[in-house]
Amino acid sequence: MSKKIVGIKKSLAHTLRQSQSTLLSKLRSASTGNSALSNNLHSASASYLHSVPSNSSHSVSARNSYPVSASHVEPIRETLDTSSMAKILVIGETGSGKSTFINYLTNYFRNGTLQNLRVAIPSRYHPQPTENFGYNENDVNNTSQSKTDSCNQYMFVHNGKQYLFLDTPGLADTRGAQQDDKNILCIIDAVEHLGGLTAVVIVVNGAVCRLTVNLRNVIARLRGNLPDVVMDNVILVLTNATRHAANFNITSFNLNGNVYPYYMQNSAFSQDPATWSTAALTSLQYEWDQSMNELAALLGTIDSFKTKSVSAFKTMKDIRYSNDAG
């Protein structure tokens, strides 16, 4: 009987080694291109395979264990599950502060400070990004031309919640209406591929007292190209402004549905850190803290929204293609 038990133990150990080896092989294959992950998996596999000797008579308990076949191994998920992710479209005119808004979000999610700024999108005074995001920026010193020619995704995790912010090309830039039409199609196409949309964030320069010609063009294009269903709940981010000292008249937007305004002083990225005096740092720290509080409230509002289908975007896209063909 004892020989039979020893034989069972050896068989169980061998089966477990084979199954685990197969699983680790798949993980190593999935980690191709990520040297850090690949190295960690290599170390982990070596450690595990040495921890279960094939001839050990005490590595597996014959009473409490059973063979695990390859069919029982949980399949490897090679794509990110975004079903519960909040997906937010960020739009605005060129020079409104969209890139700075993304940078402030990055600092909020990744615990940046004035003394240790997190840079997702390079800018004039911070030309080197600190975060590993993909971006496609034009001349960071030219504020009259959209710095972004494509739609870029920025994903964050906070308190177990996933957020995806889709940064888009600026509207109403100096390249004219034809470029805006291309940007609108880029936005619609990008949103269509998201599979759902939770909120729309419109970024506006809060230092402007009223609707300029450019702002009017932006609003007109939004109304003409974005389905009404996604404009039911709009988050308005006013840059270069504080909640108690903003000049912009929100009602001038005349948007249908609910509008939720938030305010952000973006001085941390719009000024040269080399010029900051002690007094300036004190003021900037206050503004920074206020902006972080506004972002926390903004995320709370996003959390209260439900993700909507983007089928309306596809319908709008089909209509535009149909009209262009006609």
Short mmCIF file of C-alpha atoms in Angstrom, two decimals:
data_model
loop_
_atom_site.label_atom_id
_atom_site.label_comp_id
_atom_site.label_asym_id
_atom_site.label_seq_id
_atom_site.Cartn_x
_atom_site.Cartn_y
_atom_site.Cartn_z
CA MET A 1 0.00 0.00 0.00
CA SER A 2 2.81 2.44 0.89
CA LYS A 3 4.43 1.91 -2.54
CA LYS A 4 1.09 2.66 -4.20
CA ILE A 5 0.75 5.94 -2.23
CA VAL A 6 4.29 6.94 -3.15
CA GLY A 7 3.47 6.25 -6.78
CA ILE A 8 0.35 8.44 -6.57
CA LYS A 9 2.36 11.25 -4.98
CA LYS A 10 4.95 11.14 -7.76
CA SER A 11 2.22 11.15 -10.40
CA LEU A 12 0.47 14.12 -8.78
CA ALA A 13 3.68 16.09 -8.49
CA HIS A 14 4.55 15.42 -12.13
CA THR A 15 1.07 16.50 -13.30
CA LEU A 16 1.18 19.71 -11.28
CA ARG A 17 4.63 20.55 -12.61
CA GLN A 18 3.46 20.07 -16.20
CA SER A 19 0.32 22.20 -15.74
CA GLN A 20 2.17 25.00 -13.96
CA SER A 21 4.97 24.91 -16.53
CA THR A 22 2.41 25.27 -19.34
CA LEU A 23 0.71 28.18 -17.58
CA LEU A 24 4.00 29.99 -16.91
CA SER A 25 5.01 29.43 -20.53
CA LYS A 26 1.83 31.19 -21.65
CA LEU A 27 2.46 34.05 -19.26
CA ARG A 28 6.02 34.46 -20.53
CA SER A 29 4.70 34.50 -24.10
CA ALA A 30 2.10 37.15 -23.17
CA SER A 31 4.83 39.27 -21.58
CA THR A 32 6.83 39.55 -24.80
CA GLY A 33 7.92 43.17 -25.26
CA ASN A 34 7.81 43.91 -21.53
CA SER A 35 11.30 43.11 -20.27
CA ALA A 36 10.50 43.84 -16.62
CA LEU A 37 7.46 41.54 -16.61
CA SER A 38 9.33 38.88 -18.57
CA ASN A 39 12.22 38.90 -16.09
CA ASN A 40 9.85 38.68 -13.13
CA LEU A 41 8.02 35.72 -14.69
CA HIS A 42 11.30 33.99 -15.46
CA SER A 43 12.39 34.34 -11.83
CA ALA A 44 9.00 33.21 -10.56
CA SER A 45 8.92 30.15 -12.83
CA ALA A 46 12.44 29.11 -11.82
CA SER A 47 11.57 29.55 -8.17
CA TYR A 48 8.38 27.53 -8.47
CA LEU A 49 9.82 24.68 -10.52
CA HIS A 50 12.62 24.28 -7.99
CA SER A 51 10.11 24.31 -5.12
CA VAL A 52 8.28 21.21 -6.39
CA PRO A 53 10.84 18.42 -6.90
CA SER A 54 9.52 15.64 -9.13
CA ASN A 55 10.85 12.86 -6.92
CA SER A 56 9.83 14.35 -3.58
CA SER A 57 7.69 12.04 -1.51
CA HIS A 58 6.28 14.91 0.59
CA SER A 59 5.67 17.62 -2.06
CA VAL A 60 1.97 16.71 -2.51
CA SER A 61 -0.54 15.27 -0.09
CA ALA A 62 -2.25 12.25 -1.64
CA ARG A 63 -5.21 12.70 0.70
CA ASN A 64 -5.96 16.41 0.08
CA SER A 65 -4.79 16.94 -3.50
CA TYR A 66 -5.77 15.73 -6.94
CA PRO A 67 -4.31 15.96 -10.44
CA VAL A 68 -4.94 19.27 -12.26
CA SER A 69 -5.17 18.82 -16.02
CA ALA A 70 -4.45 21.57 -18.55
CA SER A 71 -8.19 21.89 -19.22
CA HIS A 72 -8.69 23.10 -15.63
CA VAL A 73 -6.20 25.96 -15.99
CA GLU A 74 -7.87 29.39 -16.08
CA PRO A 75 -7.38 30.87 -19.59
CA ILE A 76 -4.98 33.79 -19.89
CA ARG A 77 -6.67 37.16 -20.47
CA GLU A 78 -4.51 39.08 -22.88
CA THR A 79 -6.85 42.08 -23.23
CA LEU A 80 -7.90 44.61 -20.60
CA ASP A 81 -11.44 44.19 -19.29
CA THR A 82 -12.98 47.63 -19.72
CA SER A 83 -16.62 46.69 -19.07
CA SER A 84 -16.71 48.59 -15.76
CA MET A 85 -14.36 51.37 -16.82
CA ALA A 86 -15.56 54.98 -16.90
CA LYS A 87 -14.84 56.36 -20.37
CA ILE A 88 -14.62 60.13 -20.69
CA LEU A 89 -14.33 62.19 -23.86
CA VAL A 90 -12.25 65.39 -23.45
CA ILE A 91 -12.86 68.11 -26.04
CA GLY A 92 -12.24 71.84 -26.39
CA GLU A 93 -10.79 74.52 -28.59
CA THR A 94 -7.08 74.87 -29.24
CA GLY A 95 -5.36 76.67 -26.36
CA SER A 96 -8.15 75.98 -23.87
CA GLY A 97 -5.88 73.91 -21.61
CA LYS A 98 -6.86 70.33 -22.50
CA SER A 99 -3.30 69.04 -22.30
CA THR A 100 -2.81 70.78 -18.96
CA PHE A 101 -6.05 69.24 -17.73
CA ILE A 102 -4.69 65.79 -18.60
CA ASN A 103 -1.45 66.63 -16.80
CA TYR A 104 -3.35 67.73 -13.69
CA LEU A 105 -5.38 64.52 -13.80
CA THR A 106 -2.14 62.55 -14.01
CA ASN A 107 -0.82 64.31 -10.91
CA TYR A 108 -4.08 63.64 -9.06
CA PHE A 109 -4.07 59.93 -9.84
CA ARG A 110 -0.33 59.44 -9.43
CA ASN A 111 0.26 61.60 -6.35
CA GLY A 112 2.26 64.34 -8.04
CA THR A 113 3.28 67.50 -6.23
CA LEU A 114 4.55 70.94 -7.16
CA GLN A 115 8.01 69.75 -6.22
CA ASN A 116 7.61 66.49 -8.16
CA LEU A 117 5.30 67.12 -11.09
CA ARG A 118 4.03 64.19 -13.13
CA VAL A 119 4.13 65.01 -16.85
CA ALA A 120 1.96 62.93 -19.19
CA ILE A 121 1.97 65.43 -22.07
CA PRO A 122 5.10 67.55 -22.66
CA SER A 123 4.71 71.31 -22.56
CA ARG A 124 6.82 74.43 -22.94
CA TYR A 125 8.26 74.40 -19.42
CA HIS A 126 8.11 70.62 -19.00
CA PRO A 127 9.32 69.18 -22.32
CA GLN A 128 10.20 65.75 -20.93
CA PRO A 129 7.34 63.40 -19.94
CA THR A 130 7.74 61.47 -16.71
CA GLU A 131 4.92 59.00 -17.39
CA ASN A 132 4.77 56.18 -19.89
CA PHE A 133 1.80 57.33 -21.95
CA GLY A 134 1.54 57.44 -25.71
CA TYR A 135 1.05 60.91 -27.14
CA ASN A 136 1.35 62.70 -30.46
CA GLU A 137 2.23 66.31 -29.81
CA ASN A 138 3.13 69.08 -32.25
CA ASP A 139 5.22 72.14 -31.35
CA VAL A 140 4.67 72.54 -27.60
CA ASN A 141 5.58 76.24 -27.83
CA ASN A 142 2.89 77.08 -30.39
CA THR A 143 -0.38 77.84 -28.62
CA SER A 144 -2.26 78.79 -31.81
CA GLN A 145 -2.07 75.28 -33.32
CA SER A 146 -3.56 72.15 -31.85
CA LYS A 147 -0.82 70.21 -30.10
CA THR A 148 -2.68 66.95 -30.64
CA ASP A 149 -3.44 65.59 -34.11
CA SER A 150 -4.85 62.27 -32.93
CA CYS A 151 -6.98 60.89 -30.13
CA ASN A 152 -4.91 59.58 -27.21
CA GLN A 153 -6.07 57.45 -24.30
CA TYR A 154 -5.00 58.00 -20.70
CA MET A 155 -6.00 55.26 -18.26
CA PHE A 156 -5.92 55.48 -14.48
CA VAL A 157 -7.03 53.41 -11.50
CA HIS A 158 -8.27 55.01 -8.28
CA ASN A 159 -9.87 53.25 -5.30
CA GLY A 160 -10.51 50.18 -7.43
CA LYS A 161 -12.22 52.22 -10.16
CA GLN A 162 -10.85 52.44 -13.70
CA TYR A 163 -10.97 55.64 -15.75
CA LEU A 164 -10.16 56.18 -19.41
CA PHE A 165 -9.80 59.77 -20.63
CA LEU A 166 -9.81 60.23 -24.39
CA ASP A 167 -7.86 63.37 -25.29
CA THR A 168 -8.80 64.77 -28.68
CA PRO A 169 -7.44 67.26 -31.24
CA GLY A 170 -8.23 70.88 -30.41
CA LEU A 171 -11.03 72.53 -32.37
CA ALA A 172 -11.02 75.97 -33.97
CA ASP A 173 -7.26 76.12 -34.51
CA THR A 174 -5.50 78.25 -37.11
CA ARG A 175 -5.49 75.55 -39.78
CA GLY A 176 -9.12 76.26 -40.53
CA ALA A 177 -12.49 74.52 -40.86
CA GLN A 178 -11.16 71.73 -43.06
CA GLN A 179 -8.81 70.61 -40.30
CA ASP A 180 -11.67 70.84 -37.81
CA ASP A 181 -13.74 68.52 -40.01
CA LYS A 182 -10.89 65.99 -39.96
CA ASN A 183 -10.62 66.33 -36.19
CA ILE A 184 -14.35 65.80 -35.71
CA LEU A 185 -14.24 62.59 -37.76
CA CYS A 186 -11.23 61.48 -35.71
CA ILE A 187 -13.19 62.09 -32.50
CA ILE A 188 -16.30 60.24 -33.69
CA ASP A 189 -14.24 57.29 -34.91
CA ALA A 190 -12.30 57.08 -31.64
CA VAL A 191 -15.44 57.20 -29.49
CA GLU A 192 -17.10 54.55 -31.65
CA HIS A 193 -14.26 52.16 -30.79
CA LEU A 194 -14.61 52.76 -27.04
CA GLY A 195 -17.71 50.60 -26.85
CA GLY A 196 -19.38 53.06 -24.47
CA LEU A 197 -19.18 56.60 -23.14
CA THR A 198 -19.68 57.76 -19.58
CA ALA A 199 -19.18 61.53 -19.76
CA VAL A 200 -18.15 64.41 -22.00
CA VAL A 201 -15.73 66.97 -20.60
CA ILE A 202 -15.56 70.34 -22.37
CA VAL A 203 -12.45 72.35 -21.49
CA VAL A 204 -12.77 76.13 -21.78
CA ASN A 205 -10.43 78.98 -20.94
CA GLY A 206 -12.21 80.44 -17.90
CA ALA A 207 -10.38 83.75 -18.25
CA VAL A 208 -12.62 84.54 -21.23
CA CYS A 209 -15.66 86.50 -20.12
CA ARG A 210 -17.97 85.54 -22.97
CA LEU A 211 -18.28 83.36 -26.02
CA THR A 212 -15.67 84.30 -28.59
CA VAL A 213 -16.05 83.53 -32.29
CA ASN A 214 -13.86 80.47 -31.81
CA LEU A 215 -15.95 79.26 -28.88
CA ARG A 216 -19.13 79.75 -30.87
CA ASN A 217 -17.63 77.64 -33.64
CA VAL A 218 -16.71 74.92 -31.17
CA ILE A 219 -20.23 74.80 -29.71
CA ALA A 220 -21.80 74.79 -33.18
CA ARG A 221 -19.58 71.89 -34.22
CA LEU A 222 -20.34 69.96 -31.04
CA ARG A 223 -24.08 70.34 -31.57
CA GLY A 224 -23.81 69.35 -35.21
CA ASN A 225 -21.57 66.36 -34.73
CA LEU A 226 -22.20 64.86 -31.30
CA PRO A 227 -25.42 62.90 -30.66
CA ASP A 228 -27.84 64.53 -28.22
CA VAL A 229 -27.73 61.49 -25.93
CA VAL A 230 -24.08 62.11 -25.02
CA MET A 231 -24.72 65.79 -24.34
CA ASP A 232 -27.31 65.13 -21.62
CA ASN A 233 -24.68 65.36 -18.89
CA VAL A 234 -21.73 67.61 -19.70
CA ILE A 235 -18.82 68.43 -17.41
CA LEU A 236 -17.42 71.89 -18.02
CA VAL A 237 -13.82 72.48 -16.93
CA LEU A 238 -12.86 76.14 -16.75
CA THR A 239 -9.10 76.58 -16.78
CA ASN A 240 -7.24 79.68 -15.56
CA ALA A 241 -10.07 80.26 -13.11
CA THR A 242 -11.19 79.63 -9.55
CA ARG A 243 -14.71 78.75 -8.42
CA HIS A 244 -15.26 82.09 -6.68
CA ALA A 245 -13.54 84.32 -9.19
CA ALA A 246 -14.55 83.05 -12.62
CA ASN A 247 -15.65 85.51 -15.28
CA PHE A 248 -17.10 83.06 -17.77
CA ASN A 249 -20.89 82.95 -18.07
CA ILE A 250 -21.81 79.26 -18.15
CA THR A 251 -25.36 79.89 -19.35
CA SER A 252 -23.97 81.40 -22.56
CA PHE A 253 -23.19 77.86 -23.74
CA ASN A 254 -26.91 77.18 -23.99
CA LEU A 255 -26.33 73.42 -23.86
CA ASN A 256 -29.25 71.05 -23.53
CA GLY A 257 -29.23 68.87 -20.44
CA ASN A 258 -27.20 69.22 -17.26
CA VAL A 259 -23.92 71.12 -17.06
CA TYR A 260 -21.52 70.51 -14.17
CA PRO A 261 -18.83 73.22 -13.88
CA TYR A 262 -15.40 72.73 -12.30
CA TYR A 263 -12.50 75.15 -12.04
CA MET A 264 -8.77 74.72 -12.34
CA GLN A 265 -5.84 77.09 -12.05
CA ASN A 266 -3.18 75.63 -14.31
CA SER A 267 -0.29 77.87 -13.26
CA ALA A 268 1.89 74.91 -12.29
CA PHE A 269 2.33 74.05 -15.97
CA SER A 270 1.88 77.47 -17.57
CA GLN A 271 4.74 79.16 -15.69
CA ASP A 272 8.48 78.60 -15.60
CA PRO A 273 9.39 76.87 -12.28
CA ALA A 274 12.76 78.63 -12.37
CA THR A 275 10.96 81.94 -11.73
CA TRP A 276 9.01 80.76 -8.68
CA SER A 277 9.85 82.74 -5.57
CA THR A 278 8.95 81.65 -2.05
CA ALA A 279 5.84 83.84 -2.13
CA ALA A 280 4.89 82.48 -5.55
CA LEU A 281 5.25 78.90 -4.31
CA THR A 282 2.91 79.61 -1.40
CA SER A 283 0.28 80.97 -3.79
CA LEU A 284 0.80 78.15 -6.27
CA GLN A 285 0.46 75.53 -3.53
CA TYR A 286 -2.91 76.99 -2.52
CA GLU A 287 -4.10 76.98 -6.13
CA TRP A 288 -2.76 73.45 -6.59
CA ASP A 289 -4.67 72.14 -3.58
CA GLN A 290 -7.87 73.81 -4.80
CA SER A 291 -7.46 72.27 -8.24
CA MET A 292 -6.93 68.81 -6.76
CA ASN A 293 -10.10 69.25 -4.69
CA GLU A 294 -12.00 70.22 -7.85
CA LEU A 295 -10.72 67.12 -9.63
CA ALA A 296 -11.85 64.93 -6.72
CA ALA A 297 -15.34 66.43 -6.99
CA LEU A 298 -15.28 66.02 -10.78
CA LEU A 299 -14.50 62.31 -10.45
CA GLY A 300 -17.34 61.96 -7.97
CA THR A 301 -19.69 63.38 -10.60
CA ILE A 302 -18.34 60.98 -13.23
CA ASP A 303 -18.92 58.08 -10.83
CA SER A 304 -22.59 59.06 -10.64
CA PHE A 305 -23.04 58.72 -14.42
CA LYS A 306 -23.90 55.54 -16.27
CA THR A 307 -21.99 54.51 -19.36
CA LYS A 308 -24.05 54.96 -22.52
CA SER A 309 -23.94 53.04 -25.76
CA VAL A 310 -21.96 54.65 -28.57
CA SER A 311 -24.31 53.37 -31.25
CA ALA A 312 -25.51 56.96 -31.66
CA PHE A 313 -21.98 57.91 -32.71
CA LYS A 314 -22.00 55.26 -35.43
CA THR A 315 -25.36 56.53 -36.64
CA MET A 316 -24.02 60.08 -36.74
CA LYS A 317 -20.94 58.88 -38.61
CA ASP A 318 -23.06 57.02 -41.17
CA ILE A 319 -25.19 60.13 -41.70
CA ARG A 320 -22.09 62.26 -42.30
CA TYR A 321 -20.68 59.75 -44.80
CA SER A 322 -24.05 59.57 -46.52
CA ASN A 323 -24.26 63.36 -46.80
CA ASP A 324 -20.69 63.62 -48.06
CA ALA A 325 -21.38 60.96 -50.69
CA GLY A 326 -24.54 62.75 -51.77
#
